[in-house]
Amino acid sequence: MNVADSSPWRELTNVEGLPLLGGHGRVRLRLQGDQGILWEVFYPAGVRSPEHRHSHDSYIYLLSGLLTGTVDGEPARLEPGQTLLHPTAVPHTVEAVRDSTWLEFKAPPSAAWK
């Protein structure tokens, strides 16, 4: 069994090398394994990511708040308890309409995330 305590929060200022818009978020590592990594992410209301894509799948589970955005140009809305996939290489955006916290599982993991 691989159980881990949460790491400390750290400031999140960019995503995939692009600056967040409307402010900064926070992120902390929840658990990491050979096949993936689990982050806890917080965006205050009004913070959003620019359109970006990445070389991994990101599975989102919203704990609290309200997120909107796009996935491959299609509108997306996520309420607490809902899930969303940002697939590999697909452009997407994320915006916190309300202060929002979510779990984000990324697979496969990248050495850059350590």
mmCIF file of N, CA and C in Angstrom:
data_model
loop_
_atom_site.group_PDB
_atom_site.id
_atom_site.type_symbol
_atom_site.label_atom_id
_atom_site.label_comp_id
_atom_site.label_asym_id
_atom_site.label_seq_id
_atom_site.Cartn_x
_atom_site.Cartn_y
_atom_site.Cartn_z
ATOM 1 N N MET A 1 0.846 -1.177 0.000
ATOM 2 C CA MET A 1 0.000 0.000 0.000
ATOM 3 C C MET A 1 0.888 1.235 0.000
ATOM 4 N N ASN A 2 0.507 2.225 -0.795
ATOM 5 C CA ASN A 2 1.273 3.452 -0.899
ATOM 6 C C ASN A 2 0.397 4.601 -0.400
ATOM 7 N N VAL A 3 0.607 5.002 0.854
ATOM 8 C CA VAL A 3 -0.160 6.089 1.466
ATOM 9 C C VAL A 3 0.785 7.247 1.709
ATOM 10 N N ALA A 4 0.343 8.457 1.390
ATOM 11 C CA ALA A 4 1.206 9.628 1.579
ATOM 12 C C ALA A 4 0.413 10.759 2.211
ATOM 13 N N ASP A 5 1.080 11.529 3.045
ATOM 14 C CA ASP A 5 0.503 12.768 3.542
ATOM 15 C C ASP A 5 0.653 13.825 2.459
ATOM 16 N N SER A 6 -0.166 14.812 2.490
ATOM 17 C CA SER A 6 -0.080 15.893 1.516
ATOM 18 C C SER A 6 1.184 16.698 1.722
ATOM 19 N N SER A 7 1.771 17.122 0.638
ATOM 20 C CA SER A 7 2.894 18.044 0.716
ATOM 21 C C SER A 7 2.347 19.445 0.965
ATOM 22 N N PRO A 8 3.204 20.401 1.296
ATOM 23 C CA PRO A 8 2.716 21.771 1.513
ATOM 24 C C PRO A 8 2.195 22.386 0.205
ATOM 25 N N TRP A 9 1.285 23.321 0.348
ATOM 26 C CA TRP A 9 0.808 24.065 -0.815
ATOM 27 C C TRP A 9 1.953 24.882 -1.383
ATOM 28 N N ARG A 10 1.985 25.029 -2.701
ATOM 29 C CA ARG A 10 2.922 25.951 -3.334
ATOM 30 C C ARG A 10 2.173 26.773 -4.369
ATOM 31 N N GLU A 11 2.666 27.954 -4.630
ATOM 32 C CA GLU A 11 2.001 28.864 -5.564
ATOM 33 C C GLU A 11 2.045 28.296 -6.980
ATOM 34 N N LEU A 12 0.945 28.435 -7.688
ATOM 35 C CA LEU A 12 0.844 28.000 -9.076
ATOM 36 C C LEU A 12 0.656 29.249 -9.931
ATOM 37 N N THR A 13 1.640 29.555 -10.764
ATOM 38 C CA THR A 13 1.611 30.780 -11.559
ATOM 39 C C THR A 13 1.467 30.523 -13.051
ATOM 40 N N ASN A 14 1.703 29.260 -13.479
ATOM 41 C CA ASN A 14 1.613 28.963 -14.902
ATOM 42 C C ASN A 14 1.200 27.520 -15.114
ATOM 43 N N VAL A 15 0.799 27.236 -16.337
ATOM 44 C CA VAL A 15 0.443 25.885 -16.739
ATOM 45 C C VAL A 15 1.082 25.648 -18.107
ATOM 46 N N GLU A 16 1.835 24.570 -18.215
ATOM 47 C CA GLU A 16 2.543 24.246 -19.455
ATOM 48 C C GLU A 16 3.360 25.439 -19.950
ATOM 49 N N GLY A 17 3.976 26.174 -19.009
ATOM 50 C CA GLY A 17 4.841 27.295 -19.344
ATOM 51 C C GLY A 17 4.113 28.589 -19.684
ATOM 52 N N LEU A 18 2.791 28.574 -19.631
ATOM 53 C CA LEU A 18 1.999 29.771 -19.935
ATOM 54 C C LEU A 18 1.440 30.348 -18.642
ATOM 55 N N PRO A 19 1.511 31.675 -18.457
ATOM 56 C CA PRO A 19 1.031 32.265 -17.203
ATOM 57 C C PRO A 19 -0.474 32.131 -17.033
ATOM 58 N N LEU A 20 -0.892 31.862 -15.789
ATOM 59 C CA LEU A 20 -2.314 31.885 -15.458
ATOM 60 C C LEU A 20 -2.826 33.310 -15.625
ATOM 61 N N LEU A 21 -4.097 33.433 -15.920
ATOM 62 C CA LEU A 21 -4.722 34.733 -16.123
ATOM 63 C C LEU A 21 -5.611 35.064 -14.933
ATOM 64 N N GLY A 22 -5.603 36.318 -14.503
ATOM 65 C CA GLY A 22 -6.482 36.749 -13.429
ATOM 66 C C GLY A 22 -5.970 36.473 -12.029
ATOM 67 N N GLY A 23 -4.731 36.031 -11.896
ATOM 68 C CA GLY A 23 -4.154 35.766 -10.572
ATOM 69 C C GLY A 23 -3.385 34.462 -10.553
ATOM 70 N N HIS A 24 -3.208 33.940 -9.365
ATOM 71 C CA HIS A 24 -2.453 32.701 -9.171
ATOM 72 C C HIS A 24 -3.307 31.681 -8.437
ATOM 73 N N GLY A 25 -2.928 30.438 -8.574
ATOM 74 C CA GLY A 25 -3.562 29.354 -7.846
ATOM 75 C C GLY A 25 -2.587 28.750 -6.859
ATOM 76 N N ARG A 26 -2.964 27.577 -6.338
ATOM 77 C CA ARG A 26 -2.086 26.809 -5.449
ATOM 78 C C ARG A 26 -2.187 25.348 -5.847
ATOM 79 N N VAL A 27 -1.133 24.604 -5.565
ATOM 80 C CA VAL A 27 -1.113 23.183 -5.881
ATOM 81 C C VAL A 27 -0.295 22.463 -4.821
ATOM 82 N N ARG A 28 -0.695 21.205 -4.547
ATOM 83 C CA ARG A 28 0.126 20.373 -3.670
ATOM 84 C C ARG A 28 0.011 18.924 -4.108
ATOM 85 N N LEU A 29 1.108 18.241 -3.950
ATOM 86 C CA LEU A 29 1.180 16.830 -4.297
ATOM 87 C C LEU A 29 0.417 16.017 -3.266
ATOM 88 N N ARG A 30 -0.463 15.142 -3.741
ATOM 89 C CA ARG A 30 -1.200 14.251 -2.836
ATOM 90 C C ARG A 30 -0.619 12.842 -2.842
ATOM 91 N N LEU A 31 -0.242 12.341 -4.027
ATOM 92 C CA LEU A 31 0.280 10.986 -4.122
ATOM 93 C C LEU A 31 0.952 10.810 -5.476
ATOM 94 N N GLN A 32 2.054 10.061 -5.489
ATOM 95 C CA GLN A 32 2.768 9.823 -6.739
ATOM 96 C C GLN A 32 3.153 8.361 -6.828
ATOM 97 N N GLY A 33 2.972 7.769 -7.999
ATOM 98 C CA GLY A 33 3.372 6.395 -8.251
ATOM 99 C C GLY A 33 4.085 6.300 -9.584
ATOM 100 N N ASP A 34 4.431 5.095 -9.964
ATOM 101 C CA ASP A 34 5.144 4.896 -11.219
ATOM 102 C C ASP A 34 4.294 5.233 -12.439
ATOM 103 N N GLN A 35 2.971 5.095 -12.333
ATOM 104 C CA GLN A 35 2.088 5.256 -13.489
ATOM 105 C C GLN A 35 1.308 6.572 -13.510
ATOM 106 N N GLY A 36 1.389 7.354 -12.438
ATOM 107 C CA GLY A 36 0.641 8.601 -12.421
ATOM 108 C C GLY A 36 0.925 9.413 -11.175
ATOM 109 N N ILE A 37 0.355 10.599 -11.152
ATOM 110 C CA ILE A 37 0.559 11.524 -10.040
ATOM 111 C C ILE A 37 -0.768 12.217 -9.737
ATOM 112 N N LEU A 38 -1.054 12.420 -8.456
ATOM 113 C CA LEU A 38 -2.301 13.050 -8.020
ATOM 114 C C LEU A 38 -1.983 14.375 -7.344
ATOM 115 N N TRP A 39 -2.555 15.445 -7.895
ATOM 116 C CA TRP A 39 -2.398 16.792 -7.355
ATOM 117 C C TRP A 39 -3.718 17.265 -6.776
ATOM 118 N N GLU A 40 -3.637 18.136 -5.784
ATOM 119 C CA GLU A 40 -4.777 18.916 -5.333
ATOM 120 C C GLU A 40 -4.526 20.340 -5.800
ATOM 121 N N VAL A 41 -5.501 20.928 -6.473
ATOM 122 C CA VAL A 41 -5.333 22.246 -7.095
ATOM 123 C C VAL A 41 -6.406 23.184 -6.559
ATOM 124 N N PHE A 42 -6.034 24.435 -6.329
ATOM 125 C CA PHE A 42 -6.972 25.474 -5.902
ATOM 126 C C PHE A 42 -6.804 26.685 -6.803
ATOM 127 N N TYR A 43 -7.902 27.176 -7.364
ATOM 128 C CA TYR A 43 -7.945 28.457 -8.072
ATOM 129 C C TYR A 43 -8.959 29.333 -7.348
ATOM 130 N N PRO A 44 -8.588 30.567 -6.989
ATOM 131 C CA PRO A 44 -9.604 31.498 -6.508
ATOM 132 C C PRO A 44 -10.496 31.932 -7.679
ATOM 133 N N ALA A 45 -11.676 32.412 -7.365
ATOM 134 C CA ALA A 45 -12.602 32.881 -8.401
ATOM 135 C C ALA A 45 -11.907 33.877 -9.322
ATOM 136 N N GLY A 46 -12.097 33.697 -10.616
ATOM 137 C CA GLY A 46 -11.525 34.609 -11.610
ATOM 138 C C GLY A 46 -10.208 34.149 -12.200
ATOM 139 N N VAL A 47 -9.558 33.179 -11.597
ATOM 140 C CA VAL A 47 -8.297 32.668 -12.151
ATOM 141 C C VAL A 47 -8.626 31.677 -13.257
ATOM 142 N N ARG A 48 -7.876 31.769 -14.339
ATOM 143 C CA ARG A 48 -8.108 30.861 -15.460
ATOM 144 C C ARG A 48 -6.794 30.525 -16.164
ATOM 145 N N SER A 49 -6.809 29.399 -16.818
ATOM 146 C CA SER A 49 -5.649 29.003 -17.606
ATOM 147 C C SER A 49 -5.840 29.472 -19.040
ATOM 148 N N PRO A 50 -4.748 29.818 -19.711
ATOM 149 C CA PRO A 50 -4.870 30.062 -21.142
ATOM 150 C C PRO A 50 -5.088 28.715 -21.837
ATOM 151 N N GLU A 51 -5.513 28.746 -23.079
ATOM 152 C CA GLU A 51 -5.652 27.481 -23.795
ATOM 153 C C GLU A 51 -4.280 26.802 -23.865
ATOM 154 N N HIS A 52 -4.255 25.533 -23.520
ATOM 155 C CA HIS A 52 -3.003 24.779 -23.528
ATOM 156 C C HIS A 52 -3.304 23.310 -23.788
ATOM 157 N N ARG A 53 -2.263 22.556 -24.006
ATOM 158 C CA ARG A 53 -2.360 21.108 -24.178
ATOM 159 C C ARG A 53 -1.122 20.496 -23.548
ATOM 160 N N HIS A 54 -1.170 19.208 -23.290
ATOM 161 C CA HIS A 54 -0.020 18.556 -22.674
ATOM 162 C C HIS A 54 0.130 17.121 -23.136
ATOM 163 N N SER A 55 1.207 16.501 -22.727
ATOM 164 C CA SER A 55 1.579 15.164 -23.197
ATOM 165 C C SER A 55 1.118 14.062 -22.243
ATOM 166 N N HIS A 56 0.045 14.318 -21.533
ATOM 167 C CA HIS A 56 -0.517 13.340 -20.601
ATOM 168 C C HIS A 56 -2.030 13.563 -20.512
ATOM 169 N N ASP A 57 -2.744 12.563 -20.042
ATOM 170 C CA ASP A 57 -4.152 12.725 -19.719
ATOM 171 C C ASP A 57 -4.265 13.345 -18.334
ATOM 172 N N SER A 58 -5.222 14.238 -18.143
ATOM 173 C CA SER A 58 -5.531 14.807 -16.826
ATOM 174 C C SER A 58 -6.988 14.492 -16.496
ATOM 175 N N TYR A 59 -7.187 13.797 -15.383
ATOM 176 C CA TYR A 59 -8.511 13.431 -14.908
ATOM 177 C C TYR A 59 -8.849 14.351 -13.745
ATOM 178 N N ILE A 60 -9.939 15.103 -13.869
ATOM 179 C CA ILE A 60 -10.316 16.131 -12.899
ATOM 180 C C ILE A 60 -11.523 15.652 -12.088
ATOM 181 N N TYR A 61 -11.459 15.828 -10.761
ATOM 182 C CA TYR A 61 -12.602 15.577 -9.879
ATOM 183 C C TYR A 61 -12.774 16.822 -9.026
ATOM 184 N N LEU A 62 -13.858 17.559 -9.232
ATOM 185 C CA LEU A 62 -14.075 18.820 -8.518
ATOM 186 C C LEU A 62 -14.604 18.552 -7.116
ATOM 187 N N LEU A 63 -13.878 19.037 -6.126
ATOM 188 C CA LEU A 63 -14.272 18.899 -4.720
ATOM 189 C C LEU A 63 -15.224 20.016 -4.299
ATOM 190 N N SER A 64 -14.915 21.254 -4.700
ATOM 191 C CA SER A 64 -15.753 22.398 -4.311
ATOM 192 C C SER A 64 -15.585 23.512 -5.338
ATOM 193 N N GLY A 65 -16.596 24.377 -5.411
ATOM 194 C CA GLY A 65 -16.545 25.516 -6.315
ATOM 195 C C GLY A 65 -17.318 25.282 -7.596
ATOM 196 N N LEU A 66 -16.895 25.947 -8.648
ATOM 197 C CA LEU A 66 -17.503 25.824 -9.969
ATOM 198 C C LEU A 66 -16.439 26.161 -10.999
ATOM 199 N N LEU A 67 -16.215 25.242 -11.940
ATOM 200 C CA LEU A 67 -15.247 25.451 -13.015
ATOM 201 C C LEU A 67 -15.971 25.483 -14.352
ATOM 202 N N THR A 68 -15.510 26.364 -15.230
ATOM 203 C CA THR A 68 -15.944 26.352 -16.621
ATOM 204 C C THR A 68 -14.689 26.330 -17.477
ATOM 205 N N GLY A 69 -14.862 26.110 -18.742
ATOM 206 C CA GLY A 69 -13.731 26.106 -19.653
ATOM 207 C C GLY A 69 -14.119 25.484 -20.967
ATOM 208 N N THR A 70 -13.120 25.002 -21.672
ATOM 209 C CA THR A 70 -13.332 24.348 -22.951
ATOM 210 C C THR A 70 -12.466 23.096 -23.019
ATOM 211 N N VAL A 71 -12.927 22.120 -23.801
ATOM 212 C CA VAL A 71 -12.145 20.935 -24.138
ATOM 213 C C VAL A 71 -12.313 20.751 -25.643
ATOM 214 N N ASP A 72 -11.217 20.933 -26.363
ATOM 215 C CA ASP A 72 -11.234 20.849 -27.829
ATOM 216 C C ASP A 72 -12.269 21.804 -28.423
ATOM 217 N N GLY A 73 -12.353 23.016 -27.839
ATOM 218 C CA GLY A 73 -13.243 24.054 -28.335
ATOM 219 C C GLY A 73 -14.686 23.949 -27.870
ATOM 220 N N GLU A 74 -15.040 22.870 -27.190
ATOM 221 C CA GLU A 74 -16.401 22.689 -26.697
ATOM 222 C C GLU A 74 -16.519 23.194 -25.261
ATOM 223 N N PRO A 75 -17.604 23.894 -24.907
ATOM 224 C CA PRO A 75 -17.761 24.382 -23.541
ATOM 225 C C PRO A 75 -17.844 23.223 -22.539
ATOM 226 N N ALA A 76 -17.280 23.459 -21.365
ATOM 227 C CA ALA A 76 -17.329 22.483 -20.273
ATOM 228 C C ALA A 76 -17.697 23.222 -18.992
ATOM 229 N N ARG A 77 -18.466 22.552 -18.136
ATOM 230 C CA ARG A 77 -18.871 23.100 -16.834
ATOM 231 C C ARG A 77 -18.773 21.964 -15.837
ATOM 232 N N LEU A 78 -18.142 22.243 -14.719
ATOM 233 C CA LEU A 78 -17.923 21.203 -13.715
ATOM 234 C C LEU A 78 -18.380 21.702 -12.349
ATOM 235 N N GLU A 79 -19.305 20.940 -11.729
ATOM 236 C CA GLU A 79 -19.797 21.228 -10.390
ATOM 237 C C GLU A 79 -19.241 20.186 -9.423
ATOM 238 N N PRO A 80 -19.257 20.459 -8.116
ATOM 239 C CA PRO A 80 -18.701 19.508 -7.145
ATOM 240 C C PRO A 80 -19.253 18.092 -7.347
ATOM 241 N N GLY A 81 -18.339 17.130 -7.299
ATOM 242 C CA GLY A 81 -18.690 15.732 -7.481
ATOM 243 C C GLY A 81 -18.637 15.270 -8.923
ATOM 244 N N GLN A 82 -18.441 16.203 -9.854
ATOM 245 C CA GLN A 82 -18.362 15.824 -11.265
ATOM 246 C C GLN A 82 -16.910 15.647 -11.695
ATOM 247 N N THR A 83 -16.738 14.908 -12.791
ATOM 248 C CA THR A 83 -15.411 14.610 -13.319
ATOM 249 C C THR A 83 -15.311 15.065 -14.767
ATOM 250 N N LEU A 84 -14.073 15.239 -15.210
ATOM 251 C CA LEU A 84 -13.808 15.678 -16.574
ATOM 252 C C LEU A 84 -12.434 15.169 -16.982
ATOM 253 N N LEU A 85 -12.279 14.838 -18.254
ATOM 254 C CA LEU A 85 -10.997 14.403 -18.796
ATOM 255 C C LEU A 85 -10.461 15.463 -19.737
ATOM 256 N N HIS A 86 -9.194 15.828 -19.535
ATOM 257 C CA HIS A 86 -8.444 16.617 -20.509
ATOM 258 C C HIS A 86 -7.484 15.623 -21.174
ATOM 259 N N PRO A 87 -7.833 15.111 -22.362
ATOM 260 C CA PRO A 87 -7.003 14.086 -23.005
ATOM 261 C C PRO A 87 -5.667 14.627 -23.509
ATOM 262 N N THR A 88 -4.739 13.730 -23.679
ATOM 263 C CA THR A 88 -3.421 14.051 -24.233
ATOM 264 C C THR A 88 -3.570 14.835 -25.537
ATOM 265 N N ALA A 89 -2.830 15.942 -25.644
ATOM 266 C CA ALA A 89 -2.702 16.765 -26.852
ATOM 267 C C ALA A 89 -3.969 17.515 -27.261
ATOM 268 N N VAL A 90 -5.022 17.474 -26.456
ATOM 269 C CA VAL A 90 -6.261 18.182 -26.781
ATOM 270 C C VAL A 90 -6.239 19.555 -26.109
ATOM 271 N N PRO A 91 -6.434 20.651 -26.869
ATOM 272 C CA PRO A 91 -6.431 21.977 -26.253
ATOM 273 C C PRO A 91 -7.619 22.150 -25.306
ATOM 274 N N HIS A 92 -7.351 22.839 -24.190
ATOM 275 C CA HIS A 92 -8.408 23.062 -23.204
ATOM 276 C C HIS A 92 -8.086 24.272 -22.341
ATOM 277 N N THR A 93 -9.115 24.771 -21.644
ATOM 278 C CA THR A 93 -8.973 25.876 -20.698
ATOM 279 C C THR A 93 -9.725 25.507 -19.425
ATOM 280 N N VAL A 94 -9.371 26.184 -18.334
ATOM 281 C CA VAL A 94 -10.051 26.010 -17.047
ATOM 282 C C VAL A 94 -10.204 27.387 -16.416
ATOM 283 N N GLU A 95 -11.401 27.688 -15.897
ATOM 284 C CA GLU A 95 -11.627 28.947 -15.185
ATOM 285 C C GLU A 95 -12.447 28.673 -13.933
ATOM 286 N N ALA A 96 -12.017 29.265 -12.820
ATOM 287 C CA ALA A 96 -12.768 29.165 -11.563
ATOM 288 C C ALA A 96 -13.809 30.279 -11.534
ATOM 289 N N VAL A 97 -15.083 29.904 -11.609
ATOM 290 C CA VAL A 97 -16.175 30.866 -11.484
ATOM 291 C C VAL A 97 -16.330 31.238 -10.010
ATOM 292 N N ARG A 98 -16.173 30.251 -9.131
ATOM 293 C CA ARG A 98 -16.116 30.440 -7.675
ATOM 294 C C ARG A 98 -14.795 29.846 -7.203
ATOM 295 N N ASP A 99 -14.350 30.205 -6.004
ATOM 296 C CA ASP A 99 -13.167 29.550 -5.442
ATOM 297 C C ASP A 99 -13.350 28.044 -5.612
ATOM 298 N N SER A 100 -12.368 27.363 -6.191
ATOM 299 C CA SER A 100 -12.531 25.963 -6.570
ATOM 300 C C SER A 100 -11.323 25.122 -6.193
ATOM 301 N N THR A 101 -11.604 23.934 -5.680
ATOM 302 C CA THR A 101 -10.568 22.967 -5.337
ATOM 303 C C THR A 101 -10.901 21.655 -6.027
ATOM 304 N N TRP A 102 -9.877 21.052 -6.650
ATOM 305 C CA TRP A 102 -10.097 19.781 -7.320
ATOM 306 C C TRP A 102 -8.895 18.871 -7.183
ATOM 307 N N LEU A 103 -9.152 17.590 -7.395
ATOM 308 C CA LEU A 103 -8.093 16.597 -7.505
ATOM 309 C C LEU A 103 -7.832 16.383 -8.983
ATOM 310 N N GLU A 104 -6.550 16.313 -9.354
ATOM 311 C CA GLU A 104 -6.171 16.132 -10.750
ATOM 312 C C GLU A 104 -5.147 15.016 -10.836
ATOM 313 N N PHE A 105 -5.570 13.909 -11.462
ATOM 314 C CA PHE A 105 -4.687 12.763 -11.670
ATOM 315 C C PHE A 105 -4.113 12.855 -13.072
ATOM 316 N N LYS A 106 -2.769 12.796 -13.173
ATOM 317 C CA LYS A 106 -2.086 12.912 -14.462
ATOM 318 C C LYS A 106 -1.346 11.618 -14.750
ATOM 319 N N ALA A 107 -1.525 11.118 -15.975
ATOM 320 C CA ALA A 107 -0.848 9.895 -16.362
ATOM 321 C C ALA A 107 -0.536 9.966 -17.866
ATOM 322 N N PRO A 108 0.649 9.567 -18.279
ATOM 323 C CA PRO A 108 1.741 9.096 -17.425
ATOM 324 C C PRO A 108 2.432 10.271 -16.744
ATOM 325 N N PRO A 109 3.135 9.996 -15.655
ATOM 326 C CA PRO A 109 3.827 11.061 -14.918
ATOM 327 C C PRO A 109 5.031 11.580 -15.697
ATOM 328 N N SER A 110 5.435 12.792 -15.368
ATOM 329 C CA SER A 110 6.603 13.423 -15.978
ATOM 330 C C SER A 110 7.660 13.644 -14.904
ATOM 331 N N ALA A 111 8.910 13.444 -15.250
ATOM 332 C CA ALA A 111 10.020 13.682 -14.314
ATOM 333 C C ALA A 111 10.044 15.144 -13.872
ATOM 334 N N ALA A 112 9.517 16.047 -14.711
ATOM 335 C CA ALA A 112 9.514 17.486 -14.394
ATOM 336 C C ALA A 112 8.613 17.795 -13.215
ATOM 337 N N TRP A 113 7.686 16.909 -12.831
ATOM 338 C CA TRP A 113 6.738 17.184 -11.757
ATOM 339 C C TRP A 113 7.304 16.868 -10.392
ATOM 340 N N LYS A 114 8.457 16.281 -10.297
ATOM 341 C CA LYS A 114 9.001 15.858 -8.994
ATOM 342 C C LYS A 114 9.524 17.019 -8.196
#
